[in-house]
PDB file of C-alpha atoms and ligand atoms in Angstrom:
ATOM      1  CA  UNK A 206     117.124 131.451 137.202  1.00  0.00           C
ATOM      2  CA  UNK A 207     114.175 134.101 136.307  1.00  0.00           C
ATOM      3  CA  UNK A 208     113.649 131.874 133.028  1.00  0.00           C
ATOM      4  CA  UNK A 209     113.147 128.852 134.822  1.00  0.00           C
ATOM      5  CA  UNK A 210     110.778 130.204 137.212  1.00  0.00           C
ATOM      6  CA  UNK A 211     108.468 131.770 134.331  1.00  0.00           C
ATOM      7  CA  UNK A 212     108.829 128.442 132.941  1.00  0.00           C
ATOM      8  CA  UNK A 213     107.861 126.668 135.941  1.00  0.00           C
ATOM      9  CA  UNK A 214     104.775 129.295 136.590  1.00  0.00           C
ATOM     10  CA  UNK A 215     103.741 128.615 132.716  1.00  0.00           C
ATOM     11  CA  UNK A 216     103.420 124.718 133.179  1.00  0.00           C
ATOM     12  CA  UNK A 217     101.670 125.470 136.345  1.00  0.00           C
ATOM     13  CA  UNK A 218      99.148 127.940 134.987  1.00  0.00           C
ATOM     14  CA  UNK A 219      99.029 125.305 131.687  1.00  0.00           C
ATOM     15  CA  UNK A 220      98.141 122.649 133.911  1.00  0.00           C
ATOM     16  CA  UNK A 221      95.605 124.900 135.803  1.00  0.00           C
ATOM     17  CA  UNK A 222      94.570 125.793 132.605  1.00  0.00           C
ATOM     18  CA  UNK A 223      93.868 122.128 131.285  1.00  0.00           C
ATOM     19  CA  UNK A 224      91.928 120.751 134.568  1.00  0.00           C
ATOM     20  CA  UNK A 225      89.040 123.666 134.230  1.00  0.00           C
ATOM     21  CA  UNK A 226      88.814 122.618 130.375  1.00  0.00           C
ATOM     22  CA  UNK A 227      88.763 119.540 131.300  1.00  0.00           C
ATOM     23  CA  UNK A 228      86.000 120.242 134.631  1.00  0.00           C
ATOM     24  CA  UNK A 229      83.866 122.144 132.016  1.00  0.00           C
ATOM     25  CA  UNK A 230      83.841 119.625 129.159  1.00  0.00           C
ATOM     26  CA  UNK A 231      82.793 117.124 132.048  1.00  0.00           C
ATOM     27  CA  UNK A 232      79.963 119.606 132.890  1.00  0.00           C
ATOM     28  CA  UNK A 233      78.651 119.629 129.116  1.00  0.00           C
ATOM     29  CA  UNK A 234      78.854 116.536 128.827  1.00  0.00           C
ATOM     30  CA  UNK A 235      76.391 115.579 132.201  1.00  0.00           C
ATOM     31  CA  UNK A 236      74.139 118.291 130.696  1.00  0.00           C
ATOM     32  CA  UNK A 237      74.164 116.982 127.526  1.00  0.00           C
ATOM     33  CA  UNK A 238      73.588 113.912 128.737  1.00  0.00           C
ATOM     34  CA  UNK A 239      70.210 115.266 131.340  1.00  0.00           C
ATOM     35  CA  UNK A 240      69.221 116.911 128.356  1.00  0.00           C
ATOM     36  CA  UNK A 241      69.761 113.737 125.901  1.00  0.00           C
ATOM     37  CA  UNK A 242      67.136 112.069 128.924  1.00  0.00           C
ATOM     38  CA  UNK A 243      64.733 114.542 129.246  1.00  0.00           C
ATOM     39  CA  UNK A 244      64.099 114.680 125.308  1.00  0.00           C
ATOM     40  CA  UNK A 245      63.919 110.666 125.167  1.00  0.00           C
ATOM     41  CA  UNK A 246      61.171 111.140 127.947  1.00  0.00           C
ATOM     42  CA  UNK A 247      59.204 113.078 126.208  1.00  0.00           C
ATOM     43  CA  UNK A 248      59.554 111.450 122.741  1.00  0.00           C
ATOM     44  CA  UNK A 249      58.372 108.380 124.851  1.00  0.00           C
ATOM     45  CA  UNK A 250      56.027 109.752 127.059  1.00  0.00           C
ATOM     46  CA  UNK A 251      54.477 112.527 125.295  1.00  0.00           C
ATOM     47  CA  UNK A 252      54.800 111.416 121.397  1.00  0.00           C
ATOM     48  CA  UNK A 253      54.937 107.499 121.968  1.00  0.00           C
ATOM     49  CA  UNK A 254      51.506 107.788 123.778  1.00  0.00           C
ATOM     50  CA  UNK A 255      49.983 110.035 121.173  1.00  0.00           C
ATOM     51  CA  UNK A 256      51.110 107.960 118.667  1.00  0.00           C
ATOM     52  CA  UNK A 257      49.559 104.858 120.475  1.00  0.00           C
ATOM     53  CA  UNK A 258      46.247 106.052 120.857  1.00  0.00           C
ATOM     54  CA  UNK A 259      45.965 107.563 117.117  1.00  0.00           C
ATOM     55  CA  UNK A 260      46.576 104.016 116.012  1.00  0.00           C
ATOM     56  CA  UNK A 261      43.994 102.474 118.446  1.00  0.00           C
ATOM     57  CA  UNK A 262      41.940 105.526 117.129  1.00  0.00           C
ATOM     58  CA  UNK A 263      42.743 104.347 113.377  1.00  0.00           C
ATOM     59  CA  UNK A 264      41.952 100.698 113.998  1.00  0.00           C
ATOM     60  CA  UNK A 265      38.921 101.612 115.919  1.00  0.00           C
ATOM     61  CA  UNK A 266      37.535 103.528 112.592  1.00  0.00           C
ATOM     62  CA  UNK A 267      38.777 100.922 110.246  1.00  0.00           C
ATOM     63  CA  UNK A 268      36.253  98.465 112.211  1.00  0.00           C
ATOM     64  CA  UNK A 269      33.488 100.740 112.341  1.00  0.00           C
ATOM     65  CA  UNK A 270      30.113  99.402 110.111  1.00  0.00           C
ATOM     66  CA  UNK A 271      29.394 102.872 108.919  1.00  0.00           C
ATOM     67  CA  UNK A 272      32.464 103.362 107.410  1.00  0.00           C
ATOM     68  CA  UNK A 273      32.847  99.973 105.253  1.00  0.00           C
ATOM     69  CA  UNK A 274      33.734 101.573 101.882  1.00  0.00           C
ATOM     70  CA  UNK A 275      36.854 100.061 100.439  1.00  0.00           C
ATOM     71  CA  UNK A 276      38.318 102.768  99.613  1.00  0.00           C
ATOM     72  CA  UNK A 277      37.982 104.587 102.873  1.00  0.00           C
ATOM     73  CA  UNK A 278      39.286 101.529 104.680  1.00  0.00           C
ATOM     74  CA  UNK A 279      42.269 101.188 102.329  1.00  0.00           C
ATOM     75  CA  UNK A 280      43.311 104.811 103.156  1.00  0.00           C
ATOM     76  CA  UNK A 281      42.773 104.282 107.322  1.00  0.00           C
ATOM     77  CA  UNK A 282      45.250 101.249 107.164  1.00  0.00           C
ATOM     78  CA  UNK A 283      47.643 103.280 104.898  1.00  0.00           C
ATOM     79  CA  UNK A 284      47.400 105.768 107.619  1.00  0.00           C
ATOM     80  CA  UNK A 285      47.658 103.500 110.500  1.00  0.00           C
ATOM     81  CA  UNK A 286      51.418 102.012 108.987  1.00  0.00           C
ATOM     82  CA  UNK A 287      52.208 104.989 108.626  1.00  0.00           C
ATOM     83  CA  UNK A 288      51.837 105.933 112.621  1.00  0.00           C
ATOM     84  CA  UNK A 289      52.712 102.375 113.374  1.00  0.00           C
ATOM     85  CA  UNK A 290      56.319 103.303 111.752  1.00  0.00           C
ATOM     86  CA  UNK A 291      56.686 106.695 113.254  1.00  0.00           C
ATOM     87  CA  UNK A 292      55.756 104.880 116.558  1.00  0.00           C
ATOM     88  CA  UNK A 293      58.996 102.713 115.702  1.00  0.00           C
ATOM     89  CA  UNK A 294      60.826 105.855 115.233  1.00  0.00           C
ATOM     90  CA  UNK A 295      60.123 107.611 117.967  1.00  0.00           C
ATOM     91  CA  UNK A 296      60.569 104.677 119.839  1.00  0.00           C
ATOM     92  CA  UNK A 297      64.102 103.506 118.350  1.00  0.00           C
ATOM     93  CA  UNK A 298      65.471 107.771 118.835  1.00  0.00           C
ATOM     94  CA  UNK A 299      64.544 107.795 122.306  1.00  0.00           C
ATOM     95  CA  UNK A 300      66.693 104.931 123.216  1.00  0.00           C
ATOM     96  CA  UNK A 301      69.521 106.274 121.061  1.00  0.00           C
ATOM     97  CA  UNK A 302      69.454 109.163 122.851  1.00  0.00           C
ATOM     98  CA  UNK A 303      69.060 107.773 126.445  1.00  0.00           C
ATOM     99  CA  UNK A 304      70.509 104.238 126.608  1.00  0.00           C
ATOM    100  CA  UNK A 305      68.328 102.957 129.563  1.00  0.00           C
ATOM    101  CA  UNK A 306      69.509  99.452 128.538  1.00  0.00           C
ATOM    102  CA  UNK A 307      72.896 100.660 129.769  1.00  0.00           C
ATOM    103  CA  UNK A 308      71.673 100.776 133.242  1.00  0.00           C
ATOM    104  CA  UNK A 309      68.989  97.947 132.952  1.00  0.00           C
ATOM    105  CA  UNK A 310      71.541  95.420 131.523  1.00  0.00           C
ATOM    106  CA  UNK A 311      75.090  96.647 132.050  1.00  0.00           C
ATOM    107  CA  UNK A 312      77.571  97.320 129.243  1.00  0.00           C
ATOM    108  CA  UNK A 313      77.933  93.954 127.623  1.00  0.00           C
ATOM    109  CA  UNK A 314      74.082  93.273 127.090  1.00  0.00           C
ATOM    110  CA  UNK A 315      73.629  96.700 125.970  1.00  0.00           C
ATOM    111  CA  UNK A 316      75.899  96.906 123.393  1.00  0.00           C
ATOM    112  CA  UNK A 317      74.937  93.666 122.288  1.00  0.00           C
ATOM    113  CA  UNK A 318      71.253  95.160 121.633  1.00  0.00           C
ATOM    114  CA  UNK A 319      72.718  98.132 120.569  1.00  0.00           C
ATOM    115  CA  UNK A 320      74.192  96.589 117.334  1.00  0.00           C
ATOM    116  CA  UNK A 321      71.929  94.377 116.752  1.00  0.00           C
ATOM    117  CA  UNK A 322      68.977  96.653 116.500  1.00  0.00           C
ATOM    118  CA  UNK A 323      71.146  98.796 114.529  1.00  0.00           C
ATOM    119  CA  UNK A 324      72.074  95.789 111.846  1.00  0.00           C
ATOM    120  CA  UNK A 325      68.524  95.340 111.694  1.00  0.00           C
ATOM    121  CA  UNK A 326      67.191  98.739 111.038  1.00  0.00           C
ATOM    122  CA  UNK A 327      70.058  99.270 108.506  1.00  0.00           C
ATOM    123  CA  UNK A 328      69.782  95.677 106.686  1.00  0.00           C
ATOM    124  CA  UNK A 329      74.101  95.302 107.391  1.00  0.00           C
ATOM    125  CA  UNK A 330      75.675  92.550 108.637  1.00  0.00           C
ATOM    126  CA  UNK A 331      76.634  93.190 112.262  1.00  0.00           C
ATOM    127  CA  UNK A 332      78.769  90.629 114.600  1.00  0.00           C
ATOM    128  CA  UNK A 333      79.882  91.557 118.109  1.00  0.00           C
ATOM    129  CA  UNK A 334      82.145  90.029 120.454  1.00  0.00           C
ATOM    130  CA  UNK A 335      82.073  90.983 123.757  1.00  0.00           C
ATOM    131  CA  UNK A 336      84.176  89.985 126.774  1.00  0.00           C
ATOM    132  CA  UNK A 337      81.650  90.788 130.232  1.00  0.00           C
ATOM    133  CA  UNK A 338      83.549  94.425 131.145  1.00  0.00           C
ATOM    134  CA  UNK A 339      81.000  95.094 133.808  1.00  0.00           C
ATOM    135  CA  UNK A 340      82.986  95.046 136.578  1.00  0.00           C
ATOM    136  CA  UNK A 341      85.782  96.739 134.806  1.00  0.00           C
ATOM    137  CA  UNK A 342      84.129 100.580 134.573  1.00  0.00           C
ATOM    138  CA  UNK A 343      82.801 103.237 136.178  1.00  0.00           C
ATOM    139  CA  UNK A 344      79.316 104.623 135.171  1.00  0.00           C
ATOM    140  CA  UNK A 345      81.056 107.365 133.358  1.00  0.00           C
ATOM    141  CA  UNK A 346      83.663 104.773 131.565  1.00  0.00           C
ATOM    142  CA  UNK A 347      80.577 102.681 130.120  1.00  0.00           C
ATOM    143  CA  UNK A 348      78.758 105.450 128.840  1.00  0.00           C
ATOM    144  CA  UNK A 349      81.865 106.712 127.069  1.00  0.00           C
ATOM    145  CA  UNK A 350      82.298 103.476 125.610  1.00  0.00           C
ATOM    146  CA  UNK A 351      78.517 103.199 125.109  1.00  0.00           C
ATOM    147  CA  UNK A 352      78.313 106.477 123.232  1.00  0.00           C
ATOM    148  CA  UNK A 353      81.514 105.644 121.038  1.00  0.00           C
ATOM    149  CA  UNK A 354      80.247 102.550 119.526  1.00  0.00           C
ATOM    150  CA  UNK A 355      77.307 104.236 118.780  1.00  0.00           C
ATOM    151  CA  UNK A 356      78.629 107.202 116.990  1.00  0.00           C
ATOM    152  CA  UNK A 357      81.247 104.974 115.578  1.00  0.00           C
ATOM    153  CA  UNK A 358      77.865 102.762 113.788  1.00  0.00           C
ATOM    154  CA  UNK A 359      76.168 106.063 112.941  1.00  0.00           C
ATOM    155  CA  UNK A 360      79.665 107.060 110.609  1.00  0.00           C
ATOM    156  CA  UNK A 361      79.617 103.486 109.665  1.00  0.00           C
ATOM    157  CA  UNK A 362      75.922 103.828 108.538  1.00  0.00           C
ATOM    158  CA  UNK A 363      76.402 107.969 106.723  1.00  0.00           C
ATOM    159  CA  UNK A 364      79.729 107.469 105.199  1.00  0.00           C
ATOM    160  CA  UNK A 365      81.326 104.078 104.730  1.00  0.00           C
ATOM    161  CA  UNK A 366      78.735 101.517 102.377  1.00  0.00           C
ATOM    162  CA  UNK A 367      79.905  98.853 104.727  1.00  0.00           C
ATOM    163  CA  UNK A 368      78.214  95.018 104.188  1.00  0.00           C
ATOM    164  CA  UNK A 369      79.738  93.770 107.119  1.00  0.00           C
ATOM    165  CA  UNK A 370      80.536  95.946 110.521  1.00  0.00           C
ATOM    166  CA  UNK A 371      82.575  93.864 113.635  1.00  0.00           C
ATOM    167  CA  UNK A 372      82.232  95.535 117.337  1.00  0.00           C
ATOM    168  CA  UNK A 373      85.094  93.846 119.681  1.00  0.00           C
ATOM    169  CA  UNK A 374      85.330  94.529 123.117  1.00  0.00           C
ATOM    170  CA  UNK A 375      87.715  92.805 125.596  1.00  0.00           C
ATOM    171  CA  UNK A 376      89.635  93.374 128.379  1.00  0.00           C
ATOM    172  CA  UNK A 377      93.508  92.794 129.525  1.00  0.00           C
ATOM    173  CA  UNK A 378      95.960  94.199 131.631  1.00  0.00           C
ATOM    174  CA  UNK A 379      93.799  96.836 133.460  1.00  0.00           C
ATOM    175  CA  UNK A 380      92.993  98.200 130.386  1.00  0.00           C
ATOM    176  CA  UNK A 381      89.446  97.979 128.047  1.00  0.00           C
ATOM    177  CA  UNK A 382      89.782  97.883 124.749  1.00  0.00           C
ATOM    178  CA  UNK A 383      86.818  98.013 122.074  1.00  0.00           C
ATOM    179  CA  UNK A 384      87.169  97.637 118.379  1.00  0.00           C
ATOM    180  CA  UNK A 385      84.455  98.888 115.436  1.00  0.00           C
ATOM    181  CA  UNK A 386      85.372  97.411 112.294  1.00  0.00           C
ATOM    182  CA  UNK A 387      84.317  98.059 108.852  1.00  0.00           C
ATOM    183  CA  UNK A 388      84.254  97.204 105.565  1.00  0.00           C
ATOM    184  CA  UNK A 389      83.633 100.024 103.985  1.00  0.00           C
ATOM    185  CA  UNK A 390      85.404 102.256 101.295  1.00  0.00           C
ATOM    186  CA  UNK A 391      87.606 104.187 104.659  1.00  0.00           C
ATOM    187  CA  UNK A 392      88.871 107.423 104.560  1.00  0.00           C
ATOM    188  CA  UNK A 393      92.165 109.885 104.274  1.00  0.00           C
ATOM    189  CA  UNK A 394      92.840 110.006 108.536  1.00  0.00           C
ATOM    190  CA  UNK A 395      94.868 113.054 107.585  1.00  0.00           C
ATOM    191  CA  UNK A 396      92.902 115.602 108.705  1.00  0.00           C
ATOM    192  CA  UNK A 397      94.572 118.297 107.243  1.00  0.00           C
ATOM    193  CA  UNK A 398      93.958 116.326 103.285  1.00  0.00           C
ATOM    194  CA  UNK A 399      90.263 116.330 104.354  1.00  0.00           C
ATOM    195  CA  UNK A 400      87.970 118.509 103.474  1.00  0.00           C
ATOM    196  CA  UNK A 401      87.352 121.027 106.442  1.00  0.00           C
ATOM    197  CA  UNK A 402      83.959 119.932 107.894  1.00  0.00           C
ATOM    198  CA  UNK A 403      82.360 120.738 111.496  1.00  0.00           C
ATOM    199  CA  UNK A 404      83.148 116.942 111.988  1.00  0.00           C
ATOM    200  CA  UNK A 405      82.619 116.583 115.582  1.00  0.00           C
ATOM    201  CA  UNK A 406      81.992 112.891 115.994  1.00  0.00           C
ATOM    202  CA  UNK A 407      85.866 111.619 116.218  1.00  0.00           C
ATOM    203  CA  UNK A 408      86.730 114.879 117.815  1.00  0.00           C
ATOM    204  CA  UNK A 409      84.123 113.945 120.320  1.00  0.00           C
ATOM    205  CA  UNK A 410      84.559 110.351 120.829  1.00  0.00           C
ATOM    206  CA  UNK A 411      88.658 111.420 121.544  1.00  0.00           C
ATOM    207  CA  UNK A 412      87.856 114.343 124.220  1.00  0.00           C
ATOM    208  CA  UNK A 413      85.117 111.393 125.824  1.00  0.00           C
ATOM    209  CA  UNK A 414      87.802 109.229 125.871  1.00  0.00           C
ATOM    210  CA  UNK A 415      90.527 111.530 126.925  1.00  0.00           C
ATOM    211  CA  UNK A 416      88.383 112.565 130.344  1.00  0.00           C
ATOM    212  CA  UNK A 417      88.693 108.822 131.425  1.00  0.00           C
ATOM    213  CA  UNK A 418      92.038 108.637 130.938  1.00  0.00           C
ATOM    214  CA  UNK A 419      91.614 106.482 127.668  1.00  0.00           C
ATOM    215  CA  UNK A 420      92.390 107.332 123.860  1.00  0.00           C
ATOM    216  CA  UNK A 421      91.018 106.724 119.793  1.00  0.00           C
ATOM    217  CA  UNK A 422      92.935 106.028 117.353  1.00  0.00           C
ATOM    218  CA  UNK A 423      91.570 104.754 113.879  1.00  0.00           C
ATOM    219  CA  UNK A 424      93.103 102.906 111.107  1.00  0.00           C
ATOM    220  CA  UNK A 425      91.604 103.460 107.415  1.00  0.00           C
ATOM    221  CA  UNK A 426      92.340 104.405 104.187  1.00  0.00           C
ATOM    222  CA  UNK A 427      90.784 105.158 101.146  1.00  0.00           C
ATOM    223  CA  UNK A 428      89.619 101.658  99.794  1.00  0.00           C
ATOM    224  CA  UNK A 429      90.176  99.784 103.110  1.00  0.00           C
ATOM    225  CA  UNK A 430      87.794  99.804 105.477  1.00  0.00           C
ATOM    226  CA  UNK A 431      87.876 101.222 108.741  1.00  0.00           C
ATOM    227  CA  UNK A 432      88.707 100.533 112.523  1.00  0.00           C
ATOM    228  CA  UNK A 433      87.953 102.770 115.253  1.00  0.00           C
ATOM    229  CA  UNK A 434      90.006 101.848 118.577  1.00  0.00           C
ATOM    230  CA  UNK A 435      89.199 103.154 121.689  1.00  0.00           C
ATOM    231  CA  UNK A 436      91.436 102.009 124.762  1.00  0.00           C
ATOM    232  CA  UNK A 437      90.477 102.993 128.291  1.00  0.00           C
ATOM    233  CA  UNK A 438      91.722 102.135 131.688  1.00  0.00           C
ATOM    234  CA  UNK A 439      89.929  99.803 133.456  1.00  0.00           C
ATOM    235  CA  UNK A 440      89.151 101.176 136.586  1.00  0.00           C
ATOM    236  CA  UNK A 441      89.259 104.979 135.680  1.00  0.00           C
ATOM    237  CA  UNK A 442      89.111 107.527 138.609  1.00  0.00           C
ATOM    238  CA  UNK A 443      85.792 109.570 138.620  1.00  0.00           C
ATOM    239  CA  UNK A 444      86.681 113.482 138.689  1.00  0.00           C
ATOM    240  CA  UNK A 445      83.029 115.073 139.329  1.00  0.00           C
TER     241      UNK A 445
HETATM  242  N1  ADP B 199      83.416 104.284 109.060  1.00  0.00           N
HETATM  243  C1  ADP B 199      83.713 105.265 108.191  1.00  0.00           C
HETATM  244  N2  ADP B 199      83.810 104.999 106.861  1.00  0.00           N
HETATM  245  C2  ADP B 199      84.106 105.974 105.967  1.00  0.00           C
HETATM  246  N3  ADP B 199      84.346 107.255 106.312  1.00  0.00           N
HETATM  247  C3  ADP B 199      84.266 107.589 107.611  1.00  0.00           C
HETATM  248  C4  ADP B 199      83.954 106.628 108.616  1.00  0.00           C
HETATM  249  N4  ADP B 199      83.969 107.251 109.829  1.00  0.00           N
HETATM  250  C5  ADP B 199      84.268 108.533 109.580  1.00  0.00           C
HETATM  251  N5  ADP B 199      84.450 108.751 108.248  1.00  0.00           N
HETATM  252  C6  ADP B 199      84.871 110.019 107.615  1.00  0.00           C
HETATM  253  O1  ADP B 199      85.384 110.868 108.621  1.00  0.00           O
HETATM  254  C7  ADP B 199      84.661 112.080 108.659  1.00  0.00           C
HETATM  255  C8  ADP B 199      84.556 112.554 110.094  1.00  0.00           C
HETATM  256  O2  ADP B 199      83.635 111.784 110.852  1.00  0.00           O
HETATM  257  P1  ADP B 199      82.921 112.492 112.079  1.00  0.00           P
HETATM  258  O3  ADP B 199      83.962 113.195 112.880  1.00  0.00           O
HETATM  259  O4  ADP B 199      82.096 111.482 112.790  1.00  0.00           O
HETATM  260  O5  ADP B 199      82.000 113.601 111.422  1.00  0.00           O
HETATM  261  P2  ADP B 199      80.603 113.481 110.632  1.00  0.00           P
HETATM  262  O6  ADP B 199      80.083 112.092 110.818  1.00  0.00           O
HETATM  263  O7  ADP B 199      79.746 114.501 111.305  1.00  0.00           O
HETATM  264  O8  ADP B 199      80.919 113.809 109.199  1.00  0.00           O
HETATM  265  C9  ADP B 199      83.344 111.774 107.992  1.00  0.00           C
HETATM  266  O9  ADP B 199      82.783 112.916 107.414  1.00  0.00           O
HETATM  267  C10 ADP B 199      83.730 110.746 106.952  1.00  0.00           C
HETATM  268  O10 ADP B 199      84.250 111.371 105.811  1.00  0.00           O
HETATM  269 MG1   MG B 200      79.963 111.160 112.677  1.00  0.00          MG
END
């Protein structure tokens, strides 16, 4: 009788346990997130404006009668690409970090953008496939989903040498389901055969997941390509 209470008393103070892990990841994650927007602001705001009026500034000089030698005009335009493509840069890691198209354009639209900018800026084949999900999430489900395809692309772009990368998302029986495919050279999923690295990006995408009641699960091996699939439920309660 004594064992089963302690027993009882354990799952309760496990459960106990799990909700504040789970409250405080939540809280990281909105800070992370406030923090993700106020550094895009400022790259835009700050930087992007800079960058704008040193290559007005640039152009301006390049025009200017008293500075006609070649060679000095040659080395203004050198220097204006360059800005121009830091401009791009700042530009492109500010919406990375704060997907305003998310809010702008719902899920489906911004994913859509999402991949292809990122097939363009990375010269790889990119398809996606997207059923409208819209209506299907919560604010907090779409960013999760949001911010998994994207980390998904970034380990798509570091470690796999993919040509061709496939993004499916569609929806069925209450439950969203998205799809990143690769063709890549994949990877051991034991984690344990791996070499012990502070990877937190699939560790990350899972706990994401796991806080709106949805899971990862990837398929790869060494040679094969990989799939990352995330499955969520459709209409996921909010915990704040
Ligand atoms: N699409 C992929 N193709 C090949 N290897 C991958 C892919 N995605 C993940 N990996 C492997 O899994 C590891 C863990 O990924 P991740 O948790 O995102 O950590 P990180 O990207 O910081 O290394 C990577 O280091 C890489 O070896
Ligand atoms: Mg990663």
């Amino acid at each position: 009788m004594t064992a089963a209470v302690v027993t009882l008393t354990d799952i309760t103070d496990r459960k106990s346990a799990d909700a504040e892990r789970d409250r405080l990841t939540r809280r990281l994650l909105k800070a992370q997130e406030a923090e993700r927007l106020r550094i895009a602001r400022e790259l835009h705001d700050e930087l992007g404006q800079d960058l704008t009026a040193l290559s007005l500034g640039l152009k301006s000089m390049e025009l200017e009668p008293a500075l006609k030698e070649k060679k000095l005009q040659t080395r203004l335009s050198e220097m204006r690409a360059i800005v121009e493509h830091m401009s791009v840069e700042v530009h492109g890691t500010a919406s990375s970090l704060r997907p305003t198209s998310l809010t702008d354009l719902g899920l489906r639209e911004a994913l859509n953008c999402l991949v292809a900018s990122w097939a363009e800026r990375l010269d790889i084949c990119a398809d996606a496939h997207l059923e409208a999900l819209d209506g299907q999430l919560s604010d907090e489900g779409q960013l999760v989903v949001y911010r998994v395809v994207q980390e998904a692309l970034t380990n798509v772009a570091k470690h796999s040498g993919a040509k061709s990368v496939s993004v499916t998302a569609q929806w069925a029986d209450g439950v969203v389901r998205v799809a990143i495919e690769d063709d890549g050279r994949g990877f051991d999923p034991n984690p344990d055969r791996r070499r012990k690295t502070n990877c937190l990006g699939l560790s990350g995408m899972r706990e994401r997941l796991a806080l709106v009641g949805g899971y990862l699960s990837v398929e790869t091996a060494p040679g094969q390509g990989t799939t990352v699939y995330a499955a969520l439920p459709s209409s996921p309660s909010i915990h704040v």
